[in-house]
JSON list of C-alpha atoms in Angstrom, two decimals:
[
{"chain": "A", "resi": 1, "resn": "UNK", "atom": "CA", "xyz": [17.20, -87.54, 16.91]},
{"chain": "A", "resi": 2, "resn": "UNK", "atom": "CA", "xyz": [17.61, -90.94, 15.33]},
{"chain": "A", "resi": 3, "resn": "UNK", "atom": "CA", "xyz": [15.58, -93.83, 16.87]},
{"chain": "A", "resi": 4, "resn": "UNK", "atom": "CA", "xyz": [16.34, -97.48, 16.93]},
{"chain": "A", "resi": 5, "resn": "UNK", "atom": "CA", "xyz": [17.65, -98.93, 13.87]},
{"chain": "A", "resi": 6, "resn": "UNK", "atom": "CA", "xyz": [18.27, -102.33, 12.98]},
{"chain": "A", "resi": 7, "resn": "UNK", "atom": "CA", "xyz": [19.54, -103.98, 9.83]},
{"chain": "A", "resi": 8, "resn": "UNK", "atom": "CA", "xyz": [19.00, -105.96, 8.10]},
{"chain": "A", "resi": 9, "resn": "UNK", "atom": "CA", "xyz": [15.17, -105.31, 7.38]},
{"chain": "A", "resi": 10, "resn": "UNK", "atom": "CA", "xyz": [14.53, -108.41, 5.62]},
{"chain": "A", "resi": 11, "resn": "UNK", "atom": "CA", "xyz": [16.01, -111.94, 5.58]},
{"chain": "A", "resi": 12, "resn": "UNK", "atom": "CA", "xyz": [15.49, -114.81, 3.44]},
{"chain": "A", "resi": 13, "resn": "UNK", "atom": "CA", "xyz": [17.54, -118.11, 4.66]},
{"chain": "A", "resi": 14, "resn": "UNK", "atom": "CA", "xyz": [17.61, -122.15, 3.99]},
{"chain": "A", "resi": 15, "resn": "UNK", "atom": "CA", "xyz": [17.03, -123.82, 7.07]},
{"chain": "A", "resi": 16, "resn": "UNK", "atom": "CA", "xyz": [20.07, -125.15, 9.04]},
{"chain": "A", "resi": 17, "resn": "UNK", "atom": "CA", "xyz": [21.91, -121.43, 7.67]},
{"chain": "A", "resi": 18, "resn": "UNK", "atom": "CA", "xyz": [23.04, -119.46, 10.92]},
{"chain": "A", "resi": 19, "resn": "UNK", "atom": "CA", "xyz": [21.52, -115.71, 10.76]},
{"chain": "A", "resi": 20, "resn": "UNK", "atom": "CA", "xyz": [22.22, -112.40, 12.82]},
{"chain": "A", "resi": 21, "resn": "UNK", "atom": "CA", "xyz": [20.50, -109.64, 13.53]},
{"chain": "A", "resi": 22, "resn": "UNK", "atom": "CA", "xyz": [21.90, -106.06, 14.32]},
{"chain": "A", "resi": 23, "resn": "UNK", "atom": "CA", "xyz": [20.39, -103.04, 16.27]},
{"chain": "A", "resi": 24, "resn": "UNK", "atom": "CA", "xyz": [22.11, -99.46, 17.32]},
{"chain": "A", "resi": 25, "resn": "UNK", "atom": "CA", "xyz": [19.87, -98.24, 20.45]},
{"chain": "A", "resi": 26, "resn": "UNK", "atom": "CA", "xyz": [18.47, -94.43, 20.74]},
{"chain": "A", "resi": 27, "resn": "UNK", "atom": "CA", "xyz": [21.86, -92.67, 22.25]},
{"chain": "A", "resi": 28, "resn": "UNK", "atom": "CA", "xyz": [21.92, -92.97, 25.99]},
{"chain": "A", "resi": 29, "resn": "UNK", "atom": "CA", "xyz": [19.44, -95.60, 26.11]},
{"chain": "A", "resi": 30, "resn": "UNK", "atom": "CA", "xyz": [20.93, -97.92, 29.19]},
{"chain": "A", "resi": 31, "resn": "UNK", "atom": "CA", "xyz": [18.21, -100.75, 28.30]},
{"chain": "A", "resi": 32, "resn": "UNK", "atom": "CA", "xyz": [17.88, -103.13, 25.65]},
{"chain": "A", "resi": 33, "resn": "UNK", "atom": "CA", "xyz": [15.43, -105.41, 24.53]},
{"chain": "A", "resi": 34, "resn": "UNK", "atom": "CA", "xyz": [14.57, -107.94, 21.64]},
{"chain": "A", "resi": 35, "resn": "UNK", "atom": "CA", "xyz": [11.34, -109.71, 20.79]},
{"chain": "A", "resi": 36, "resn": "UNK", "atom": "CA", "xyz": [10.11, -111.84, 18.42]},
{"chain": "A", "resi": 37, "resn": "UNK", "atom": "CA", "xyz": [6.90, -111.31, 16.74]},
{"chain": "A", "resi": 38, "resn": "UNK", "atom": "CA", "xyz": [5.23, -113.84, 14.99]},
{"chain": "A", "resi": 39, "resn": "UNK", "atom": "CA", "xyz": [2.23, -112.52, 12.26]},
{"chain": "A", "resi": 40, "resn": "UNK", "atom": "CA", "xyz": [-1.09, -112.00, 14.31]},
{"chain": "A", "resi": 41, "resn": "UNK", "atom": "CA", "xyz": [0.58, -111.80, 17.16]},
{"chain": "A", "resi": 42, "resn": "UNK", "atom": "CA", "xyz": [2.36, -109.19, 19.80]},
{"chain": "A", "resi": 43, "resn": "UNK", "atom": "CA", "xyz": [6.08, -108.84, 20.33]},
{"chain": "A", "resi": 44, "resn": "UNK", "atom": "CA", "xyz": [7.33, -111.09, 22.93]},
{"chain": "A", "resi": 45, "resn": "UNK", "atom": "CA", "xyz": [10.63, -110.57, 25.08]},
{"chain": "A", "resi": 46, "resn": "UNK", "atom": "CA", "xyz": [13.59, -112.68, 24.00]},
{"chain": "A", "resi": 47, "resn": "UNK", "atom": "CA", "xyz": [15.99, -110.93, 26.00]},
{"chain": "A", "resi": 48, "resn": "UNK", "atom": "CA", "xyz": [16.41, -107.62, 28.03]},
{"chain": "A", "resi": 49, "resn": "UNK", "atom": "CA", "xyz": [20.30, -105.92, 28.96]},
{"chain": "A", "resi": 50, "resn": "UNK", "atom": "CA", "xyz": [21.10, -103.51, 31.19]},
{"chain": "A", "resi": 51, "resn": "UNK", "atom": "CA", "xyz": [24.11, -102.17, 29.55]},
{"chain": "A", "resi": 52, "resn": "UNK", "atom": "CA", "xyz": [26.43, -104.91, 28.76]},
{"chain": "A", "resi": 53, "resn": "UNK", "atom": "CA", "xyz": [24.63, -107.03, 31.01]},
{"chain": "A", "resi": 54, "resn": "UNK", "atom": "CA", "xyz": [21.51, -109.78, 29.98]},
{"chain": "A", "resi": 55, "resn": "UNK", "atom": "CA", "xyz": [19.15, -109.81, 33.17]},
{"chain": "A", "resi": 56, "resn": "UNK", "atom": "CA", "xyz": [16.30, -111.28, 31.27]},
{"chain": "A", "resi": 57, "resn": "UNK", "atom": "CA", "xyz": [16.94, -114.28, 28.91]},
{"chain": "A", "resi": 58, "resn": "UNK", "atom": "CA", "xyz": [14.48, -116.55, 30.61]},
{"chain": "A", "resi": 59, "resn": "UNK", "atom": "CA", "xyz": [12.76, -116.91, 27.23]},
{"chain": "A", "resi": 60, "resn": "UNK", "atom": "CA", "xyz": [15.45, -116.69, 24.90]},
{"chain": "A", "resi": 61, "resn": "UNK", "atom": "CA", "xyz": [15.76, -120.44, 23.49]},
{"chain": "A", "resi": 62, "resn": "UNK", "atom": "CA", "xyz": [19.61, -121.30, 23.94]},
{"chain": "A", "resi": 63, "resn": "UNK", "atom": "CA", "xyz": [20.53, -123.84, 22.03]},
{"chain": "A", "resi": 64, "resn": "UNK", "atom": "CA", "xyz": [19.98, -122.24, 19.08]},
{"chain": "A", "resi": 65, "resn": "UNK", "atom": "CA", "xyz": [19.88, -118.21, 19.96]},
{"chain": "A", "resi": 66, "resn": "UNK", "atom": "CA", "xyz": [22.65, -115.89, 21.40]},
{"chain": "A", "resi": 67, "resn": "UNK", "atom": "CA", "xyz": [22.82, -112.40, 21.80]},
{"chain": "A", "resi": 68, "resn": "UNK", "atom": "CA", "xyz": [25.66, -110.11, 22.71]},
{"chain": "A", "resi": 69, "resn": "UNK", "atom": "CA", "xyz": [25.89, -106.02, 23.56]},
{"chain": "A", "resi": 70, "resn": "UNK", "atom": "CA", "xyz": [29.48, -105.96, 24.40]},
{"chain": "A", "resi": 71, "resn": "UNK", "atom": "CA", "xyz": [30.12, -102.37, 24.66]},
{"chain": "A", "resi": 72, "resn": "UNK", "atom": "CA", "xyz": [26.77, -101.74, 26.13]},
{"chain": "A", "resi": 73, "resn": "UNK", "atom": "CA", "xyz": [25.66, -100.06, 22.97]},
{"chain": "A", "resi": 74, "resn": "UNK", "atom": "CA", "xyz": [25.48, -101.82, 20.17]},
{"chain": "A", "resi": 75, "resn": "UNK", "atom": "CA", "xyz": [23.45, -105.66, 20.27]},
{"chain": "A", "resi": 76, "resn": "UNK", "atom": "CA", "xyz": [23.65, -108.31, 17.97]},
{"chain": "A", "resi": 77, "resn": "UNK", "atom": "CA", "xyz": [21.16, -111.80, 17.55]},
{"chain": "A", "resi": 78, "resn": "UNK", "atom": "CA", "xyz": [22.44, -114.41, 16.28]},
{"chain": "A", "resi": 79, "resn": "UNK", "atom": "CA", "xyz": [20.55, -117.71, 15.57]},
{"chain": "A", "resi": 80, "resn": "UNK", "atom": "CA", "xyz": [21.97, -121.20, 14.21]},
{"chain": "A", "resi": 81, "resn": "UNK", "atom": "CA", "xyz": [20.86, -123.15, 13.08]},
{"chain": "A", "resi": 82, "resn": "UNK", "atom": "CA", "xyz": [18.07, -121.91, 11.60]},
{"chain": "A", "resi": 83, "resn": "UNK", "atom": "CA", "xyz": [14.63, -123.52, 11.34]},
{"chain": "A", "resi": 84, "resn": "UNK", "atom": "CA", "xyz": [11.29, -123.27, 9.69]},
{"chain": "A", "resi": 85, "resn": "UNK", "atom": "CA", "xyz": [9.93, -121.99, 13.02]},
{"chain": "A", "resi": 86, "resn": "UNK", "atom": "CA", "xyz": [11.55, -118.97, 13.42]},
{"chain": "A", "resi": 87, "resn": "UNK", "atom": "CA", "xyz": [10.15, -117.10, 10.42]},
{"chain": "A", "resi": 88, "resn": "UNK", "atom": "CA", "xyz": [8.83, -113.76, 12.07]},
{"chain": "A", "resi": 89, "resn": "UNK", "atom": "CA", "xyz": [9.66, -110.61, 12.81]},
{"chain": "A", "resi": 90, "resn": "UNK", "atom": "CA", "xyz": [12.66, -109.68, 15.09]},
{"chain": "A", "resi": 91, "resn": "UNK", "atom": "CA", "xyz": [12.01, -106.19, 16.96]},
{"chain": "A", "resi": 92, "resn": "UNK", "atom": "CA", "xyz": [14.97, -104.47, 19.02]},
{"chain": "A", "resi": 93, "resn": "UNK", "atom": "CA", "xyz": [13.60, -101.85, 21.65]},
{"chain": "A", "resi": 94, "resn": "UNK", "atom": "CA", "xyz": [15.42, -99.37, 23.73]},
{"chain": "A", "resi": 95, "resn": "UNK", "atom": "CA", "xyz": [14.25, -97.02, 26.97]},
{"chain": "A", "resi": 96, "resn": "UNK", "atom": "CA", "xyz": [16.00, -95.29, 29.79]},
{"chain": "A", "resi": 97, "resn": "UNK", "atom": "CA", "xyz": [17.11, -97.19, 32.29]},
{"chain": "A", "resi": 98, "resn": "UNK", "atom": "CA", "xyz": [14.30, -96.02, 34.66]},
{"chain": "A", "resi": 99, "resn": "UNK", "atom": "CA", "xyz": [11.62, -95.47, 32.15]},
{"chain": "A", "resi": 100, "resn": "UNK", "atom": "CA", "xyz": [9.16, -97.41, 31.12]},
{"chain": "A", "resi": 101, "resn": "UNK", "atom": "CA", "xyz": [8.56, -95.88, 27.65]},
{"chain": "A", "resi": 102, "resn": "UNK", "atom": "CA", "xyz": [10.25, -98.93, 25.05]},
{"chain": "A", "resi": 103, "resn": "UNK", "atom": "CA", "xyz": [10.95, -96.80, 21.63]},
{"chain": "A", "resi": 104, "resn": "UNK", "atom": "CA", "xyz": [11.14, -99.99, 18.73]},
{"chain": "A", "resi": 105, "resn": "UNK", "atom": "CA", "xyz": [12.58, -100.22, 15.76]},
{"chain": "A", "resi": 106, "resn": "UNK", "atom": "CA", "xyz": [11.47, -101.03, 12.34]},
{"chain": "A", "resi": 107, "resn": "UNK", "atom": "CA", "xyz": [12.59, -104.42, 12.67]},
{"chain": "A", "resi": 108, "resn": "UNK", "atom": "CA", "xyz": [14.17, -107.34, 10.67]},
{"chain": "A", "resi": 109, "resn": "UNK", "atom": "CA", "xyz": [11.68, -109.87, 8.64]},
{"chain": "A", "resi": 110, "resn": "UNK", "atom": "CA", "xyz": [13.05, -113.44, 8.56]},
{"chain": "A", "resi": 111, "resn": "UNK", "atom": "CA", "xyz": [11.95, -115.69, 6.69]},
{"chain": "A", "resi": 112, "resn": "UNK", "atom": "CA", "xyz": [13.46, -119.32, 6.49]},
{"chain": "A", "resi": 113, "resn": "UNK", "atom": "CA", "xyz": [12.54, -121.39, 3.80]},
{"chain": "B", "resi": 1, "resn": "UNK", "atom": "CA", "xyz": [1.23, -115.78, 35.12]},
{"chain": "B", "resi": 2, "resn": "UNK", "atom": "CA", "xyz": [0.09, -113.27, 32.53]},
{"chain": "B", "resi": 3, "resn": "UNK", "atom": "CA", "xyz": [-3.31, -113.40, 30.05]},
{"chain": "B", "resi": 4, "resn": "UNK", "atom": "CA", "xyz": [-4.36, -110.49, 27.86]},
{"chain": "B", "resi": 5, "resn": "UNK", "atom": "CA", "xyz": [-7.04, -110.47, 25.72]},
{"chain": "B", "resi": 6, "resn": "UNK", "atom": "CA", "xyz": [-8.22, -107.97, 23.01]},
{"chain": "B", "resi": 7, "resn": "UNK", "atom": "CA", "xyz": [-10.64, -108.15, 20.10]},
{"chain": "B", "resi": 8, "resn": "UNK", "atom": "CA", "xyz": [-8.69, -109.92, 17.44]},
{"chain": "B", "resi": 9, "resn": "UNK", "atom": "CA", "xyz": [-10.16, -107.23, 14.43]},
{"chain": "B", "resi": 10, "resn": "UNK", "atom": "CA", "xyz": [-12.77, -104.53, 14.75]},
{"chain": "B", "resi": 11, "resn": "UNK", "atom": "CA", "xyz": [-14.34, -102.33, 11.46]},
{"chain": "B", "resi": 12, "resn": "UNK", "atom": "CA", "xyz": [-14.91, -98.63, 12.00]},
{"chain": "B", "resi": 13, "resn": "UNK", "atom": "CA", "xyz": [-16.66, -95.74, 9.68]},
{"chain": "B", "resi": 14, "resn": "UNK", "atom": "CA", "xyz": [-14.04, -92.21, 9.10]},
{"chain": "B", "resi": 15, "resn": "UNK", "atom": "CA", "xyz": [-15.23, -89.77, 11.21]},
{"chain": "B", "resi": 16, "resn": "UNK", "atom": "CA", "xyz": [-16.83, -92.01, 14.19]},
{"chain": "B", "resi": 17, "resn": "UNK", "atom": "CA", "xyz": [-15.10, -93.39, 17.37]},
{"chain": "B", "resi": 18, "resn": "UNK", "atom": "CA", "xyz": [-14.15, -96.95, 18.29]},
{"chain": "B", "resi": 19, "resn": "UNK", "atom": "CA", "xyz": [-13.31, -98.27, 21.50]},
{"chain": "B", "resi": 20, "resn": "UNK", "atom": "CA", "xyz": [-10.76, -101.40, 21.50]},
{"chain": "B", "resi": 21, "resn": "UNK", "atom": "CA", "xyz": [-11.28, -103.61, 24.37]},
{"chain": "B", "resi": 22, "resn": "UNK", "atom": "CA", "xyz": [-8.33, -105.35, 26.60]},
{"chain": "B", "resi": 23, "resn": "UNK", "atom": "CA", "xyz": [-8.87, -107.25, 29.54]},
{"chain": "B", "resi": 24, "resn": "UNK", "atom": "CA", "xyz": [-6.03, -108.74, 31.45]},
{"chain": "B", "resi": 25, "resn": "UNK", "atom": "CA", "xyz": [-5.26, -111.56, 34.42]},
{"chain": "B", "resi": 26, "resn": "UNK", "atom": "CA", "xyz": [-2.26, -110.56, 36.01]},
{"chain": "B", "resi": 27, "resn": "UNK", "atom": "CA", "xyz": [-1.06, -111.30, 39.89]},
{"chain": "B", "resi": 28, "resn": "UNK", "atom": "CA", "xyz": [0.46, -107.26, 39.51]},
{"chain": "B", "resi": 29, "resn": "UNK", "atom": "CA", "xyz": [1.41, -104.78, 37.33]},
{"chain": "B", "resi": 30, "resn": "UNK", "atom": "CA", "xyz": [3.52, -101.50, 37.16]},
{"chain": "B", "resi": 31, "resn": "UNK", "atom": "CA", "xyz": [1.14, -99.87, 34.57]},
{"chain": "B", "resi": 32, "resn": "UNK", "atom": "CA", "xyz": [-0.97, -100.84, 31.20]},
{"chain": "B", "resi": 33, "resn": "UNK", "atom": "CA", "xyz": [0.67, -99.60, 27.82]},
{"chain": "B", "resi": 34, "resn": "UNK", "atom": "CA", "xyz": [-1.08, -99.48, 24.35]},
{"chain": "B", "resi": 35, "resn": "UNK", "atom": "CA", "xyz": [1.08, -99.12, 21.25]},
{"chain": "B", "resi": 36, "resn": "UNK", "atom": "CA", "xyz": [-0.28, -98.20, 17.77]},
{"chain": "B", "resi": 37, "resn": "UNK", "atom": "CA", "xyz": [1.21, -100.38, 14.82]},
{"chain": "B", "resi": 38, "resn": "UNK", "atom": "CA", "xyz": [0.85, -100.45, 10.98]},
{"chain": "B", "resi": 39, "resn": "UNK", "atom": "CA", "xyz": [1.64, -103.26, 8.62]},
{"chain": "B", "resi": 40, "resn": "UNK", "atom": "CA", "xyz": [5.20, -103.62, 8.11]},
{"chain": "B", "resi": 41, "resn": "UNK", "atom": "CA", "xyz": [6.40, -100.91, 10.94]},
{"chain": "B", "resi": 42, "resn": "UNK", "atom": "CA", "xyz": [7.59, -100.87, 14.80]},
{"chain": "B", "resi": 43, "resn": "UNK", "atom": "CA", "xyz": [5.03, -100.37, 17.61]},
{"chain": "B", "resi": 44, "resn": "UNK", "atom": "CA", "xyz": [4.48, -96.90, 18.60]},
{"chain": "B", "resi": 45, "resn": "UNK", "atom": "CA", "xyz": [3.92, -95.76, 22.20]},
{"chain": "B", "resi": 46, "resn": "UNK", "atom": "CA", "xyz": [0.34, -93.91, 22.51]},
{"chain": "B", "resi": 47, "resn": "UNK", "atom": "CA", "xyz": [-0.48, -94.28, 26.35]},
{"chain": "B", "resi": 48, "resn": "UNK", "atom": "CA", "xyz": [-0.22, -95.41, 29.57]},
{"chain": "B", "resi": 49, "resn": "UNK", "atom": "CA", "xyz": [-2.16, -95.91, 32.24]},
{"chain": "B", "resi": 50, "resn": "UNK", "atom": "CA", "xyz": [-0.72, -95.87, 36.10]},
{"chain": "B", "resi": 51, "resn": "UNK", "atom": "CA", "xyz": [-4.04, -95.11, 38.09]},
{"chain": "B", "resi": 52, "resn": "UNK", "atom": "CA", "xyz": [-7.29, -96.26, 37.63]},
{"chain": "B", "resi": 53, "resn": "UNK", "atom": "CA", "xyz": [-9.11, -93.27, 35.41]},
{"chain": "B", "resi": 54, "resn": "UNK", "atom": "CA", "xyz": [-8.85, -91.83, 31.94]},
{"chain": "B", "resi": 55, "resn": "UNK", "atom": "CA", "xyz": [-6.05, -90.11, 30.43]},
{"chain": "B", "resi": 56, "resn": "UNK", "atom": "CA", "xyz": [-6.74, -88.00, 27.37]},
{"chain": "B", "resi": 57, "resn": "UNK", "atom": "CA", "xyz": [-4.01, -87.90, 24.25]},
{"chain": "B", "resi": 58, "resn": "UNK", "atom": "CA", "xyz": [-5.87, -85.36, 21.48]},
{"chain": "B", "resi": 59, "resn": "UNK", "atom": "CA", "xyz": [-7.97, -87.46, 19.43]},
{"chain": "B", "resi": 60, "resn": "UNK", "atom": "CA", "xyz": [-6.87, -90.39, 21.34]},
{"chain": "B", "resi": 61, "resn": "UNK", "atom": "CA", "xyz": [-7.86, -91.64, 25.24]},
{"chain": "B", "resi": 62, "resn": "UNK", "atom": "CA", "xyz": [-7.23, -94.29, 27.65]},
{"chain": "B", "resi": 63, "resn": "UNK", "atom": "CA", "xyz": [-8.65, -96.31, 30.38]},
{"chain": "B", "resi": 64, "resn": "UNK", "atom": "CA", "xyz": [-7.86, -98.09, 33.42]},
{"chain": "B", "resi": 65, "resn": "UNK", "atom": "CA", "xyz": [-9.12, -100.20, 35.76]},
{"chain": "B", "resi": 66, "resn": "UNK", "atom": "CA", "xyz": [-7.73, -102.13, 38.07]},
{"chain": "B", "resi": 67, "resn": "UNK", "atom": "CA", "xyz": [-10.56, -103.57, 40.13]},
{"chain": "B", "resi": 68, "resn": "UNK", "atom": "CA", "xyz": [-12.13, -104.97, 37.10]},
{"chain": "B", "resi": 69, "resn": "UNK", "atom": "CA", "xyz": [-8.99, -106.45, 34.99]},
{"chain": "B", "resi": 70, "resn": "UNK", "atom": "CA", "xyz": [-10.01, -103.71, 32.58]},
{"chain": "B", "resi": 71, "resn": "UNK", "atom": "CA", "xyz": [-8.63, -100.91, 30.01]},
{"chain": "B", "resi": 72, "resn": "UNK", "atom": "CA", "xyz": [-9.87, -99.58, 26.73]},
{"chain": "B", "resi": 73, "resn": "UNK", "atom": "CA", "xyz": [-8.71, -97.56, 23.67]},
{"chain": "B", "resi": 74, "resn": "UNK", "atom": "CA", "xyz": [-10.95, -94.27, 22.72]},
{"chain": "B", "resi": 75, "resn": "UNK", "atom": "CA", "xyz": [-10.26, -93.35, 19.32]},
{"chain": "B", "resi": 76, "resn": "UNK", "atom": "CA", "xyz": [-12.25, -90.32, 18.04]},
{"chain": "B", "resi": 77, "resn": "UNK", "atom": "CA", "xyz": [-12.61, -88.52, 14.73]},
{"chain": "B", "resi": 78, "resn": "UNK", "atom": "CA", "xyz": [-11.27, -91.57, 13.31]},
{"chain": "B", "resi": 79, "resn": "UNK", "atom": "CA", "xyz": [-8.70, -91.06, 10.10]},
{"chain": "B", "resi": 80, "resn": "UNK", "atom": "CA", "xyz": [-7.85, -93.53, 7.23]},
{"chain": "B", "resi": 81, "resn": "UNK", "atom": "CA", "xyz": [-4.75, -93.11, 8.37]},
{"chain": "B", "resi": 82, "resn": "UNK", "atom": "CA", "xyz": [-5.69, -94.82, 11.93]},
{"chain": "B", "resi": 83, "resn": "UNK", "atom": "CA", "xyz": [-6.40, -98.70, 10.13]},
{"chain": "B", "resi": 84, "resn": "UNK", "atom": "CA", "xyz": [-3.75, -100.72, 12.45]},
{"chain": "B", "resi": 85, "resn": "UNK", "atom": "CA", "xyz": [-3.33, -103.19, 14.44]},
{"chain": "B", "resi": 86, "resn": "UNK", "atom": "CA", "xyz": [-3.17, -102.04, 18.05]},
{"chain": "B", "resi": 87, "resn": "UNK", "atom": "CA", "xyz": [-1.12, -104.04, 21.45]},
{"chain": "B", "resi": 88, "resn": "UNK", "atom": "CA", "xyz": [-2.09, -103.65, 24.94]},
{"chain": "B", "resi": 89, "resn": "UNK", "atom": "CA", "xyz": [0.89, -104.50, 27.04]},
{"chain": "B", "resi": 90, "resn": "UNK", "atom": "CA", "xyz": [1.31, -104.83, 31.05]},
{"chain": "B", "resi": 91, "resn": "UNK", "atom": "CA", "xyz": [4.65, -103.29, 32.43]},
{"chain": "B", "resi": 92, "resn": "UNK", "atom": "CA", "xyz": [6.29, -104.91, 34.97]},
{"chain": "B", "resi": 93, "resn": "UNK", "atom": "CA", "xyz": [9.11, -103.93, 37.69]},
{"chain": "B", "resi": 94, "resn": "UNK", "atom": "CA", "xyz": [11.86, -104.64, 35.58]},
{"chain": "B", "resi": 95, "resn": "UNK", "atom": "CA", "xyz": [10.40, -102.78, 32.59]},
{"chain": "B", "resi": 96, "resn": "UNK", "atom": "CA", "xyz": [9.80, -106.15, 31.15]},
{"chain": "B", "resi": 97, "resn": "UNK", "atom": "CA", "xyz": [6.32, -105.92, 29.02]},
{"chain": "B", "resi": 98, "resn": "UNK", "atom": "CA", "xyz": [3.89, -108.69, 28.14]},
{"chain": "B", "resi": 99, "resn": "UNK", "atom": "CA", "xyz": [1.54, -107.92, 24.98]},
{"chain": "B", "resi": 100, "resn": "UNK", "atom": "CA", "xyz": [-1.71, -109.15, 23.91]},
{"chain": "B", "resi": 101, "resn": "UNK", "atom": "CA", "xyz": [-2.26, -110.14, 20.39]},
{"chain": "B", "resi": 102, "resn": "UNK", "atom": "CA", "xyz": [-3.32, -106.95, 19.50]},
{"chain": "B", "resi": 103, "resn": "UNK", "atom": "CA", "xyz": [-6.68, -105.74, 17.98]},
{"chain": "B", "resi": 104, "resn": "UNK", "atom": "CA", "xyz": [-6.39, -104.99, 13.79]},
{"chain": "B", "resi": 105, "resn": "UNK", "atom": "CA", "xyz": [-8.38, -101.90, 13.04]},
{"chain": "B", "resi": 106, "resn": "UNK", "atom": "CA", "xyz": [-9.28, -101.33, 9.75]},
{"chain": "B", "resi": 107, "resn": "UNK", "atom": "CA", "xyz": [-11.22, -97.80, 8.79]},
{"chain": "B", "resi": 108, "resn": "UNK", "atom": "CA", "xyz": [-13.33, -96.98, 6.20]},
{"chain": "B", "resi": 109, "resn": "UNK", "atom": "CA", "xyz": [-14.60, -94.46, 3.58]}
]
């Protein structure tokens, strides 16, 4: 079975350049999630779905970030502008709906010069 | 609020055990995670810990408690292959988890 894959895996931007992410959950994984994880550090939670639905995007910083899973599949994360601060590491997760197991994937490595 | 803290890099022989350290402040919890990862790759899940006690995983093992704002990693017959940095996390009700910095292990010869 596949697991959670994201693409790109690495990024390399000028700041001010917009930037998106992509991840395909594990099949029949209801939940979503993205963090950001900065080098030294653990992931933290951007933003969590429920299907097609964001009910956690208390720490996603909205002036610059968006997210979408429109099909309740599928999620995208977009940033733009860009800035020298968001160099890291941008981890998609998926689990069950019920489950508190998160399966990650390999992740996408930004870095914005 | 949320505060986890772990070891920020511990050194351990092949062959020998290590315990990794995490304690936590936390007004509740659904249940304490730890997730294995190496340079460069996603976090994998190892364990996790509902009830106070020890569960056991082959070589690896984990501890709760909840009384003292305590859990630990038990890693025995330690491989090369084990040098990584490893996250405790706290679950919450809405399967939302918080992380610690996470502890780098690095194994050797």
């Amino acid at each position: 079975e596949a697991g959670v894959v994201q693409s790109p895996r690495y990024k390399i931007i000028e700041k001010k350049q917009p930037v998106a992410f992509w991840c395909n959950p594990i099949s029949g994984h209801n939940t979503l999630y993205w963090y950001l994880q900065n080098l030294g550090q653990g992931p933290e939670l951007l933003i969590r779905y429920e299907n097609e639905e964001a009910v956690d995007d208390s720490q996603l910083p909205k002036d610059r970030f968006s997210a979408e899973r429109l099909k309740g599949v599928d999620s995208t994360l977009k940033i733009q502008p860009a800035e020298l601060g968001d160099s890291a590491v941008y981890l998609c997760a998926s689990s069950l709906r019920d489950s508190d197991e998160q399966f990650f994937g390999p992740g996408t490595r930004l870095t914005v010069l | 609020g949320q505060n986890i803290d772990q070891p920020t890099e511990m050194t351990a022989t092949e062959g020998a055990i290590v315990q990794i350290n995490c304690t936590y402040q936390t007004s509740g919890f659904n249940g304490l995670f730890w997730y294995q990862q190496h340079a460069g790759e996603a976090p994998t899940f190892l364990s996790y810990n509902v009830l106070d006690g020890l569960e056991e995983k082959g070589r690896f093992s984990s501890f709760l408690s909840r009384s003292k704002g305590y859990s630990y990693l038990l890693l025995k017959e330690l491989q090369m292959k084990d040098s990584a940095s490893y996250l405790c996390a706290l679950g919450g009700a809405t399967n939302k988890l918080i992380f610690g910095t996470g502890t780098l292990l690095a194994v050797q010869p």
